[in-house]
Short mmCIF file of C-alpha atoms and ligand atoms in Angstrom, two decimals:
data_model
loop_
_atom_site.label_atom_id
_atom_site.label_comp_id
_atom_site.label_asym_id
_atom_site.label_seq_id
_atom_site.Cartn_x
_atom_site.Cartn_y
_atom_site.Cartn_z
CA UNK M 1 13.47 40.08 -24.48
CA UNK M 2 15.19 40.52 -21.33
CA UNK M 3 18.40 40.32 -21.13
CA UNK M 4 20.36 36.80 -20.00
CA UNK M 5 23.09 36.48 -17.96
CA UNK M 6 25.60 34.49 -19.75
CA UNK M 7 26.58 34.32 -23.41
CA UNK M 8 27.05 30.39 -23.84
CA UNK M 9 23.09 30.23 -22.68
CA UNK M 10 22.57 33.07 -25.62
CA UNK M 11 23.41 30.66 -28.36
CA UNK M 12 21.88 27.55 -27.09
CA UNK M 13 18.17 26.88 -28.45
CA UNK M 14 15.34 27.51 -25.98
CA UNK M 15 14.90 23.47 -25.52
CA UNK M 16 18.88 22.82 -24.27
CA UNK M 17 18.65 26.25 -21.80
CA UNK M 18 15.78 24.85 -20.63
CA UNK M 19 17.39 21.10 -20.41
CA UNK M 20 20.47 22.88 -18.92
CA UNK M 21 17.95 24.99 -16.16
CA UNK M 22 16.30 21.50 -15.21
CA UNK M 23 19.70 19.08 -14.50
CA UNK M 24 20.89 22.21 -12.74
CA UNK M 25 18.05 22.73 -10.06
CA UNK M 26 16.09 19.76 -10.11
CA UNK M 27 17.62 17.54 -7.04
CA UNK M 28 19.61 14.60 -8.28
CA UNK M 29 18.05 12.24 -6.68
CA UNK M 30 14.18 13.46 -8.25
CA UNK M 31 15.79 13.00 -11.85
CA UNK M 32 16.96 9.33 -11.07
CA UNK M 33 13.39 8.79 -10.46
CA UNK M 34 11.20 6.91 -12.25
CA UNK M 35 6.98 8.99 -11.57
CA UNK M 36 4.21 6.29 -10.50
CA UNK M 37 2.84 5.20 -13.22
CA UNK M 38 -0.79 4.25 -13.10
CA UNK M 39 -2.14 2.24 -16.13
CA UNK M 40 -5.08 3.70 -18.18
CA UNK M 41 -8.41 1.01 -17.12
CA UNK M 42 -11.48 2.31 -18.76
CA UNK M 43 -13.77 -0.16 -19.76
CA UNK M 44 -11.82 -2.90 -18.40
CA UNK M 45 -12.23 -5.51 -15.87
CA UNK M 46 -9.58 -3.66 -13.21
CA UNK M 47 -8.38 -5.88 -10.95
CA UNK M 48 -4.86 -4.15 -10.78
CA UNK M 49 -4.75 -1.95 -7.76
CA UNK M 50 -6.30 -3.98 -5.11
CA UNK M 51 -9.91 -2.22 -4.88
CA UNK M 52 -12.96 -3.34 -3.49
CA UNK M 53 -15.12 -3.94 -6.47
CA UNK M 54 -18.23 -3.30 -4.78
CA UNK M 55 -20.25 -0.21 -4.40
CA UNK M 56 -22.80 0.76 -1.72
CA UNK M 57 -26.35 -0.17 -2.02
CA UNK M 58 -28.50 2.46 -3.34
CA UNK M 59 -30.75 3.40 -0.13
CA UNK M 60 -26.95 3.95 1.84
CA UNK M 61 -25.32 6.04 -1.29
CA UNK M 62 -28.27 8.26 -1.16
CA UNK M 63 -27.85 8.71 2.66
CA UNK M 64 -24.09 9.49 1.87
CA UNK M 65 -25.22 12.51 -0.70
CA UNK M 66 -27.80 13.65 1.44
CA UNK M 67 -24.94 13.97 4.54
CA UNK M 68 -22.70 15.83 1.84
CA UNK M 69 -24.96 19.02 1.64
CA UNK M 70 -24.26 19.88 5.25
CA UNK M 71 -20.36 20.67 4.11
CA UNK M 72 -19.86 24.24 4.11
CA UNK M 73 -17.12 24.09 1.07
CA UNK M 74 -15.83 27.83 1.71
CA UNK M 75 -14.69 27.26 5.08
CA UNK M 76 -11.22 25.20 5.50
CA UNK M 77 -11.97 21.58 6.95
CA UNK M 78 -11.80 20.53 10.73
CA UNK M 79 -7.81 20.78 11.09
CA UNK M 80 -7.70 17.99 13.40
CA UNK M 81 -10.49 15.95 11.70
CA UNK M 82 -11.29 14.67 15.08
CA UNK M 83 -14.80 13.37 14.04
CA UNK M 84 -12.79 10.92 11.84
CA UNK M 85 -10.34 10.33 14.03
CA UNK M 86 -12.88 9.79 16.85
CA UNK M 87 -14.20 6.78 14.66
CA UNK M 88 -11.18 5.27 13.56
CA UNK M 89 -9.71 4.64 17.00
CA UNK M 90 -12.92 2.78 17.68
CA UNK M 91 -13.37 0.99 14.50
CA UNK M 92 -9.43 -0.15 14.72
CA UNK M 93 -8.58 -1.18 18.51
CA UNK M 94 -6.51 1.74 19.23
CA UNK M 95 -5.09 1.27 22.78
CA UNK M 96 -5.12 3.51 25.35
CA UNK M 97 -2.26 6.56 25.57
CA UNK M 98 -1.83 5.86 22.03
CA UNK M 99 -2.66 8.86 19.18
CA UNK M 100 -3.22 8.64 15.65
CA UNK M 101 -1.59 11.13 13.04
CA UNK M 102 -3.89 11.00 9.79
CA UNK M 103 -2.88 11.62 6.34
CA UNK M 104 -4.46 11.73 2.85
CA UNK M 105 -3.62 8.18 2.02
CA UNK M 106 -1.01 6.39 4.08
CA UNK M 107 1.00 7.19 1.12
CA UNK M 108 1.29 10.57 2.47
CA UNK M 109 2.35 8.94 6.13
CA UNK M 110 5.23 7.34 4.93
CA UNK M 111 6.24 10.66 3.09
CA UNK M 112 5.83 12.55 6.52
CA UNK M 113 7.70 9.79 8.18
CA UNK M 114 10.47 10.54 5.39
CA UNK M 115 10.26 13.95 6.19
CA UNK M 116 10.38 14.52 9.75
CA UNK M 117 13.26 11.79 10.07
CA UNK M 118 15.55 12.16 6.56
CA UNK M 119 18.88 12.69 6.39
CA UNK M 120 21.63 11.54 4.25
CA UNK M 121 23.19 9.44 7.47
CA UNK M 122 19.51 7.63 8.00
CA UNK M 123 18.16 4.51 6.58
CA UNK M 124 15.37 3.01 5.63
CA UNK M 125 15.14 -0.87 6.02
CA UNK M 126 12.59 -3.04 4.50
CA UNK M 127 11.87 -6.97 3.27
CA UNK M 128 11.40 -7.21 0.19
CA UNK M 129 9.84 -7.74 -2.75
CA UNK M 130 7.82 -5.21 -0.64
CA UNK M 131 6.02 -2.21 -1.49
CA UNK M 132 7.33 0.17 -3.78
CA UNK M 133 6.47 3.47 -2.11
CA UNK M 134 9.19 2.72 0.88
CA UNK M 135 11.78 2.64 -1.39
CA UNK M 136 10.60 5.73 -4.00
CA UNK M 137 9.73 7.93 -0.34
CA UNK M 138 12.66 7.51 1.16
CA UNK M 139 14.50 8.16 -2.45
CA UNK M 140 13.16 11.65 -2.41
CA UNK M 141 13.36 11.93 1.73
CA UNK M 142 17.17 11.61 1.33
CA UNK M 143 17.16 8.84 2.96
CA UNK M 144 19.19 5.64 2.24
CA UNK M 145 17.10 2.31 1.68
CA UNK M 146 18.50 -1.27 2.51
CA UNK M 147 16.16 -3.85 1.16
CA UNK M 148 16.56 -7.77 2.81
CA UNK M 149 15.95 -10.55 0.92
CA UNK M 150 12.53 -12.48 1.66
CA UNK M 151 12.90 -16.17 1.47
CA UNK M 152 12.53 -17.90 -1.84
CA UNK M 153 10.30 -20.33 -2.10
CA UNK M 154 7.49 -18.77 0.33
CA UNK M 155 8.47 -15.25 0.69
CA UNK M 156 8.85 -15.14 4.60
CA UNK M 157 10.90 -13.02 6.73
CA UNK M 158 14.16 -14.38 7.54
CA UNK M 159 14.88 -13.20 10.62
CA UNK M 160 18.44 -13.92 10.69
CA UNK M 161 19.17 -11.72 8.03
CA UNK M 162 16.99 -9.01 9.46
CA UNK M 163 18.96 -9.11 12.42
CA UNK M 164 22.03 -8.79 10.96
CA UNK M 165 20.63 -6.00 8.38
CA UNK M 166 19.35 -4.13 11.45
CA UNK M 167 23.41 -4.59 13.24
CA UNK M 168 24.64 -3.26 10.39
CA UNK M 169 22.72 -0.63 8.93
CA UNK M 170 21.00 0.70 11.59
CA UNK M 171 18.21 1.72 10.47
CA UNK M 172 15.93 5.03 11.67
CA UNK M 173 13.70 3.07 10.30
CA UNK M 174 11.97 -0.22 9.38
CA UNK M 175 8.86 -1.22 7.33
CA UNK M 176 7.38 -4.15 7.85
CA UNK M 177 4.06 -4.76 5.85
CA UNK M 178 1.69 -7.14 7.66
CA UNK M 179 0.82 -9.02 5.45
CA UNK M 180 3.09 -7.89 2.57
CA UNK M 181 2.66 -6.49 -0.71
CA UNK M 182 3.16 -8.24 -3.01
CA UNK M 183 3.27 -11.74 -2.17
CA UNK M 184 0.40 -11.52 0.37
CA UNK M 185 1.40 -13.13 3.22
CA UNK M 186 1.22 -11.86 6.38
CA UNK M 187 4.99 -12.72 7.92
CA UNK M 188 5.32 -15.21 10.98
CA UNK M 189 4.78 -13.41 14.32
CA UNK M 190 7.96 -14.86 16.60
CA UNK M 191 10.09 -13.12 13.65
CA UNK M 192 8.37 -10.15 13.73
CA UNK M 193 8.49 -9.61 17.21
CA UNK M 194 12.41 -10.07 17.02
CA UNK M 195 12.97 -7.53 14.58
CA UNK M 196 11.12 -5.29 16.39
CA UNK M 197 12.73 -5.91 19.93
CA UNK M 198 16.12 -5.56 17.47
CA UNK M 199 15.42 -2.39 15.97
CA UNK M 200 17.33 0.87 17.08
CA UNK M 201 15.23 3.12 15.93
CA UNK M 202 11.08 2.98 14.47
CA UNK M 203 9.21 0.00 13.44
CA UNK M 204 6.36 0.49 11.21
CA UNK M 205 3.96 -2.22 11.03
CA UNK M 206 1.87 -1.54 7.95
CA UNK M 207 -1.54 -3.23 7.79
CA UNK M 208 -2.64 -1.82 4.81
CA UNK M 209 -4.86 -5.39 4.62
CA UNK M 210 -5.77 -6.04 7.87
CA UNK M 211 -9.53 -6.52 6.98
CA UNK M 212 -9.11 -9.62 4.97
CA UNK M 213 -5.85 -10.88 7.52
CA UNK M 214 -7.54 -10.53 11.17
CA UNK M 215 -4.39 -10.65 13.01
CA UNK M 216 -2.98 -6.90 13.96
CA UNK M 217 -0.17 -5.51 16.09
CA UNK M 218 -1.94 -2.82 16.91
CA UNK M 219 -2.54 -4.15 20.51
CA UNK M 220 1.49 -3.93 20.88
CA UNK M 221 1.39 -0.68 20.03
CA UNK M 222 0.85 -0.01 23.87
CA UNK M 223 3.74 -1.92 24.41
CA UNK M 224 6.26 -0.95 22.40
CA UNK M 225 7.00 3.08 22.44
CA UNK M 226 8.97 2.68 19.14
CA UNK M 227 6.33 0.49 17.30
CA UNK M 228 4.01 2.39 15.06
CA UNK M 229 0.84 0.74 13.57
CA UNK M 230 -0.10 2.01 9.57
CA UNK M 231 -3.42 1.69 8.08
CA UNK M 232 -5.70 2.54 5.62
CA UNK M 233 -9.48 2.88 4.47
CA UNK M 234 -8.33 2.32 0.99
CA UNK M 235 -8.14 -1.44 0.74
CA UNK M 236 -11.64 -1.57 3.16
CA UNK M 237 -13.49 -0.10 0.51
CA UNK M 238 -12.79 3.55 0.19
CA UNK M 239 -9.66 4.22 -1.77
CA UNK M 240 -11.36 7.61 -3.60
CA UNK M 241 -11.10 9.11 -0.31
CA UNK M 242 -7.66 9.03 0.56
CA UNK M 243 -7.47 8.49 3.76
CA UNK M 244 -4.47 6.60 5.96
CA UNK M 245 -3.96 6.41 9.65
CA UNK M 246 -1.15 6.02 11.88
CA UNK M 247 -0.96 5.10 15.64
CA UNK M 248 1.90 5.07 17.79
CA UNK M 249 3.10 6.72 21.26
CA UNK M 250 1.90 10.83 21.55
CA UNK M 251 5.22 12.08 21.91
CA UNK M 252 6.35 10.45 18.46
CA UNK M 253 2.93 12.06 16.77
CA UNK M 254 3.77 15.03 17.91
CA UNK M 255 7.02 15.36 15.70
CA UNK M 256 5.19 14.28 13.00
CA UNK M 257 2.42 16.71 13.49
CA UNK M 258 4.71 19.28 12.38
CA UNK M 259 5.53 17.93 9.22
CA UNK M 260 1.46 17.43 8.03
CA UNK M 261 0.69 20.35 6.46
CA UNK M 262 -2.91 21.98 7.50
CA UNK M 263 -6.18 20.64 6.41
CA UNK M 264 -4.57 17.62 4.45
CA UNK M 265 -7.91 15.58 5.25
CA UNK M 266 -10.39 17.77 3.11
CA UNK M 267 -14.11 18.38 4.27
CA UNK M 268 -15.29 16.02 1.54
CA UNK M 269 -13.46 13.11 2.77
CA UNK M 270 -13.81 14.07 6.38
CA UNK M 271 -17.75 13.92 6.35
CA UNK M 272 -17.47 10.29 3.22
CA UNK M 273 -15.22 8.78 6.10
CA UNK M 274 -17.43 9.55 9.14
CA UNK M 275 -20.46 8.36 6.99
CA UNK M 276 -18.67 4.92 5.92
CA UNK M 277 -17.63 4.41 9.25
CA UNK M 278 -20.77 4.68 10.88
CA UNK M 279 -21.99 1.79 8.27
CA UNK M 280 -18.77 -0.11 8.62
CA UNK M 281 -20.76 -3.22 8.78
CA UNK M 282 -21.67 -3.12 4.70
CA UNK M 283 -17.85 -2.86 4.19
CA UNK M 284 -17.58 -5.85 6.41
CA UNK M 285 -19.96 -7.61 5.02
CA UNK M 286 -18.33 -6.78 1.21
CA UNK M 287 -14.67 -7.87 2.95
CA UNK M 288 -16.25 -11.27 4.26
CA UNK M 289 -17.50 -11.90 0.36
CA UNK M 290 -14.18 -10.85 -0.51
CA UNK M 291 -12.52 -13.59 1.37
CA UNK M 292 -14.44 -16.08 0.13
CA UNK M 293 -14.08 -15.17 -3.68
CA UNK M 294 -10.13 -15.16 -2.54
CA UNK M 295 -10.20 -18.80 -1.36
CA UNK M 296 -12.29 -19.71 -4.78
CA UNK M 297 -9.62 -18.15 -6.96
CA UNK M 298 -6.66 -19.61 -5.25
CA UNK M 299 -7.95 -23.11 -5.82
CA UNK M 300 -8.84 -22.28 -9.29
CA UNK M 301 -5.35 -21.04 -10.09
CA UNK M 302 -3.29 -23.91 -8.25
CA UNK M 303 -5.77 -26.17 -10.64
CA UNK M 304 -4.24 -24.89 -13.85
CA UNK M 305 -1.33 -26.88 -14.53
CA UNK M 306 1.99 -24.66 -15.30
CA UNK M 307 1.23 -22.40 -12.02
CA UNK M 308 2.96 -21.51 -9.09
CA UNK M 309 0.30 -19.76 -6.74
CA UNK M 310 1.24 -18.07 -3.49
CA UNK M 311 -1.62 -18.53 -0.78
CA UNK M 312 -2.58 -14.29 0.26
CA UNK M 313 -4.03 -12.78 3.67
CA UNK M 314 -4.38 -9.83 1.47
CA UNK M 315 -6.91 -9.25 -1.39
CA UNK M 316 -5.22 -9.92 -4.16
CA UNK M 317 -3.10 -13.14 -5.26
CA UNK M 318 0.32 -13.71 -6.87
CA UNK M 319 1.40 -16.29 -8.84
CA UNK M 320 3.62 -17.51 -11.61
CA UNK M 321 3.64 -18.26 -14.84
CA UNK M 322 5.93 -20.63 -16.57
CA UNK M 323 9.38 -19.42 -17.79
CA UNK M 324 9.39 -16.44 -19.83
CA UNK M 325 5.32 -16.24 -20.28
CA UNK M 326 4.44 -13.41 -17.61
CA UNK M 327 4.60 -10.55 -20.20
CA UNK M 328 2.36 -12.17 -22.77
CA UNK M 329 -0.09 -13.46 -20.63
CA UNK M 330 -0.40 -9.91 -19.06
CA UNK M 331 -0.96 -8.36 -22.09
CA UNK M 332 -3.28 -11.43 -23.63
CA UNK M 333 -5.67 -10.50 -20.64
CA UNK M 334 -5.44 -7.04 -21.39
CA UNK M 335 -6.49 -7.19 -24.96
CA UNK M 336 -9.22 -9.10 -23.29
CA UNK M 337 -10.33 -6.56 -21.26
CA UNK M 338 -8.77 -7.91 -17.79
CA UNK M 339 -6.51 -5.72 -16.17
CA UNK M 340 -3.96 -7.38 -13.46
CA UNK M 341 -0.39 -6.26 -12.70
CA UNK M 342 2.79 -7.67 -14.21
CA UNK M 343 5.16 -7.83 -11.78
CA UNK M 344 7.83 -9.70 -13.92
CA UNK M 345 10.91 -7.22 -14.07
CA UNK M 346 9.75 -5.44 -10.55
CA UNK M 347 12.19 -7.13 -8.75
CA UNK M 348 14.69 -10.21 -9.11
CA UNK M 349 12.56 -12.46 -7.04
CA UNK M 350 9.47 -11.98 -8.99
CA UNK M 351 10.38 -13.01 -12.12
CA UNK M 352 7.28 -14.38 -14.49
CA UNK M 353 4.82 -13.20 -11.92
CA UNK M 354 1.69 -11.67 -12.15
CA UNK M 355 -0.49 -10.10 -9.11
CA UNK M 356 -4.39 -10.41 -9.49
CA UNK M 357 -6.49 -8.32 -7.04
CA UNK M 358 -9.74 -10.21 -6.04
CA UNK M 359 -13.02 -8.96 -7.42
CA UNK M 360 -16.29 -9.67 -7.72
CA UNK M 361 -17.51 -13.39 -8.62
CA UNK M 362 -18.32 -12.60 -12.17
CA UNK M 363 -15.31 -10.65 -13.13
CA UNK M 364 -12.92 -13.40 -10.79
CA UNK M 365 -14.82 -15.58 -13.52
CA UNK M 366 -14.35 -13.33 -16.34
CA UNK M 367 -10.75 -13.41 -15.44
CA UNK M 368 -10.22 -17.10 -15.60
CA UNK M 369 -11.17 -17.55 -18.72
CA UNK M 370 -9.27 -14.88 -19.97
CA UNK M 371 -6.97 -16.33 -18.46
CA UNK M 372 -7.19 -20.08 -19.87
CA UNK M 373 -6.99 -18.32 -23.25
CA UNK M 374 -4.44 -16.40 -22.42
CA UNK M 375 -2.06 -19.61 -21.16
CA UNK M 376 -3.54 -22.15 -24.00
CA UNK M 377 -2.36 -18.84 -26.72
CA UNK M 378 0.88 -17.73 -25.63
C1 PLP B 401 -1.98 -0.02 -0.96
C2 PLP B 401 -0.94 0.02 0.08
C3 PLP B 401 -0.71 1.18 0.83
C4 PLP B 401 -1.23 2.52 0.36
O1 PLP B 401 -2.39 2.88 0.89
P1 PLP B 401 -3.07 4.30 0.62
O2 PLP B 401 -3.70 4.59 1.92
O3 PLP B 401 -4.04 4.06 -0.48
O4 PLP B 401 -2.01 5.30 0.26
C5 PLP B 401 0.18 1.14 1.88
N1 PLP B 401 0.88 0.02 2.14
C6 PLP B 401 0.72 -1.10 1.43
C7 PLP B 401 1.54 -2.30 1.76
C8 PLP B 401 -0.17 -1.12 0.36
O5 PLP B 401 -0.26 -2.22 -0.41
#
């Protein structure tokens, strides 16, 4: 045994030094955190995370594995994964003189974001209920987070009470999703553009659902030089890639640059994206059935009695259920085999709510009557 430095640590068992070892090194503000938890699904009907439910036809996912075998997986990807990037801009609007910083997810943006700009005397601003990850990234960014109240009722932005969050705190930085996760609406525009002609320092105007919204700010982002525009592929169709875009004024990008590490798109993802996007239209063409499903489920939810449904720009719907039911219901549908988030205990505001992602006809169906048993048993 080698020898240890101090003699308390001698007599305590191996599981307190090691106790001891973590409260000492680990960063305070990592052990007040609570990890992501992801639910297990298998075998279930998941509409929980806001997927697109449908997979390629057969002719194009052979296509896709044939384009695969051209990857040379010993050499280190393109760094700048300018084929991708190359697509993007023209799949997405990006204006003129504007760049685009890519990272694996946009997950990983807002982490970069958090790192190139943290500090314990920088804030993070936000409406909310919003979307977790603004709050958890800037929790381990050491950055300070100032959340302002939605309204109740229909959950849009109150723009006097941005403006006076924005006077007081200051904020480096502001996220507004567009529309919003998750009470899925996308926020009135007047509003928005006063919180972003308010803001001292960045506005990020994340559009994680812009294919099943159709209104974008990414034409402002050529008029703006402190508005960046977020996206993502994962909500489109191809969350296994892991793939989220940013765009925004080149001299911003290139602070961030230095905070991506290398190669953080990988070759596999590169080549899926560049494929997808070249066949954007079947993605489309899901989205479009997508939208349609969405305005089928909202009617069938506002027609069971006891519900208050929230109409979505997004793919996915919240509602509630009455007083005190959210939990059960949740769990009814699980031991059904439907999976949906519980959002009841997220957040004051979203008390006895539950967030269902839209799917495919059959399981939307499927889901329904789950649900009817669910209500008519709990
Ligand atoms: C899902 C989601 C994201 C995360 O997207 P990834 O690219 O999959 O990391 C970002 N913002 C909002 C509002 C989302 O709901």
């Amino acid at each position: 045994m080698p020898s240890r430095p101090a003699t308390a640590f001698a007599i305590m068992s191996r599981a307190d030094q090691r106790g001891a070892l973590i409260r000492r090194l680990v960063r305070p503000a990592v052990q007040a955190m609570q990890a992501y938890h992801v639910p297990p699904a298998s075998g279930m009907v998941k509409l929980d995370a806001m997927e697109n439910p449908y997979p390629w036809p057969g002719e194009l996912r052979d296509a896709w594995l044939r384009s695969l075998a051209d990857i040379s997986a010993n050499r280190y990807p393109d760094p700048t994964a300018g084929g991708v990037k190359e697509r993007l801009r023209r799949e997405a609007g990006v204006p003129e003189g504007t760049e685009l910083l890519l990272g694996n997810g946009s997950d990983e943006l807002i982490q970069l974001l958090g790192l190139a700009l943290g500090g314990a005397d920088r804030t993070v601003l936000a409406p909310g209920p919003g979307f977790v990850m603004y709050r958890l990234i800037a929790g381990f960014t050491g950055m300070g987070f100032h959340e302002v109240a939605l309204r109740e009722g229909d959950f849009s932005l109150d723009e006097g009470a941005m403006l006076a969050a924005i006077a007081q705190h200051q904020p480096a930085l502001i996220y507004l999703a567009y529309p919003n996760n998750p009470t899925g609406n996308a926020f009135d525009d007047n509003a928005m553009r006063a919180v972003i002609e308010a803001a001292p320092g960045l506005v990020v105007v994340d559009e994680a659902y812009e294919p099943f919204c159709g209104r974008s700010w990414m034409a402002a982002v050529a008029d703006y030089d402190h508005l960046l525009v977020m996206r993502t592929v994962s909500k489109m169709g191809l969350a296994g890639l892991r793939l989220g875009y940013l765009a925004g004024h080149p001299e911003w990008l290139e602070q961030f640059e230095k905070c991506r590490l290398p190669y953080n798109i990988n070759a596999l993802t590169q080549a899926s994206a560049a494929f997808a996007l070249d066949h954007a239209d079947v993605l489309r063409r899901q989205t479009e059935a997508l939208k349609a499903e969405r305005g089928r489920l909202f009617e069938a939810l506002e027609n069971r009695s006891g519900l208050v449904v929230w109409p979505s720009d997004a793919n996915f719907i919240t509602f509630r259920t009455p007083v005190g039911r959210a939990g059960a219901v949740h769990a009814s549908l699980r031991e059904q085999g439907v999976l949906i988030k519980c959002l009841d205990g997220s957040h004051p505001m979203l008390g006895d709510c539950l967030r269902v992602t839209v799917g495919t006809p059959d399981e939307n169906t499927r889901f329904l009557g789950a649900l009817d048993t669910a209500l008519a048993s709990v």
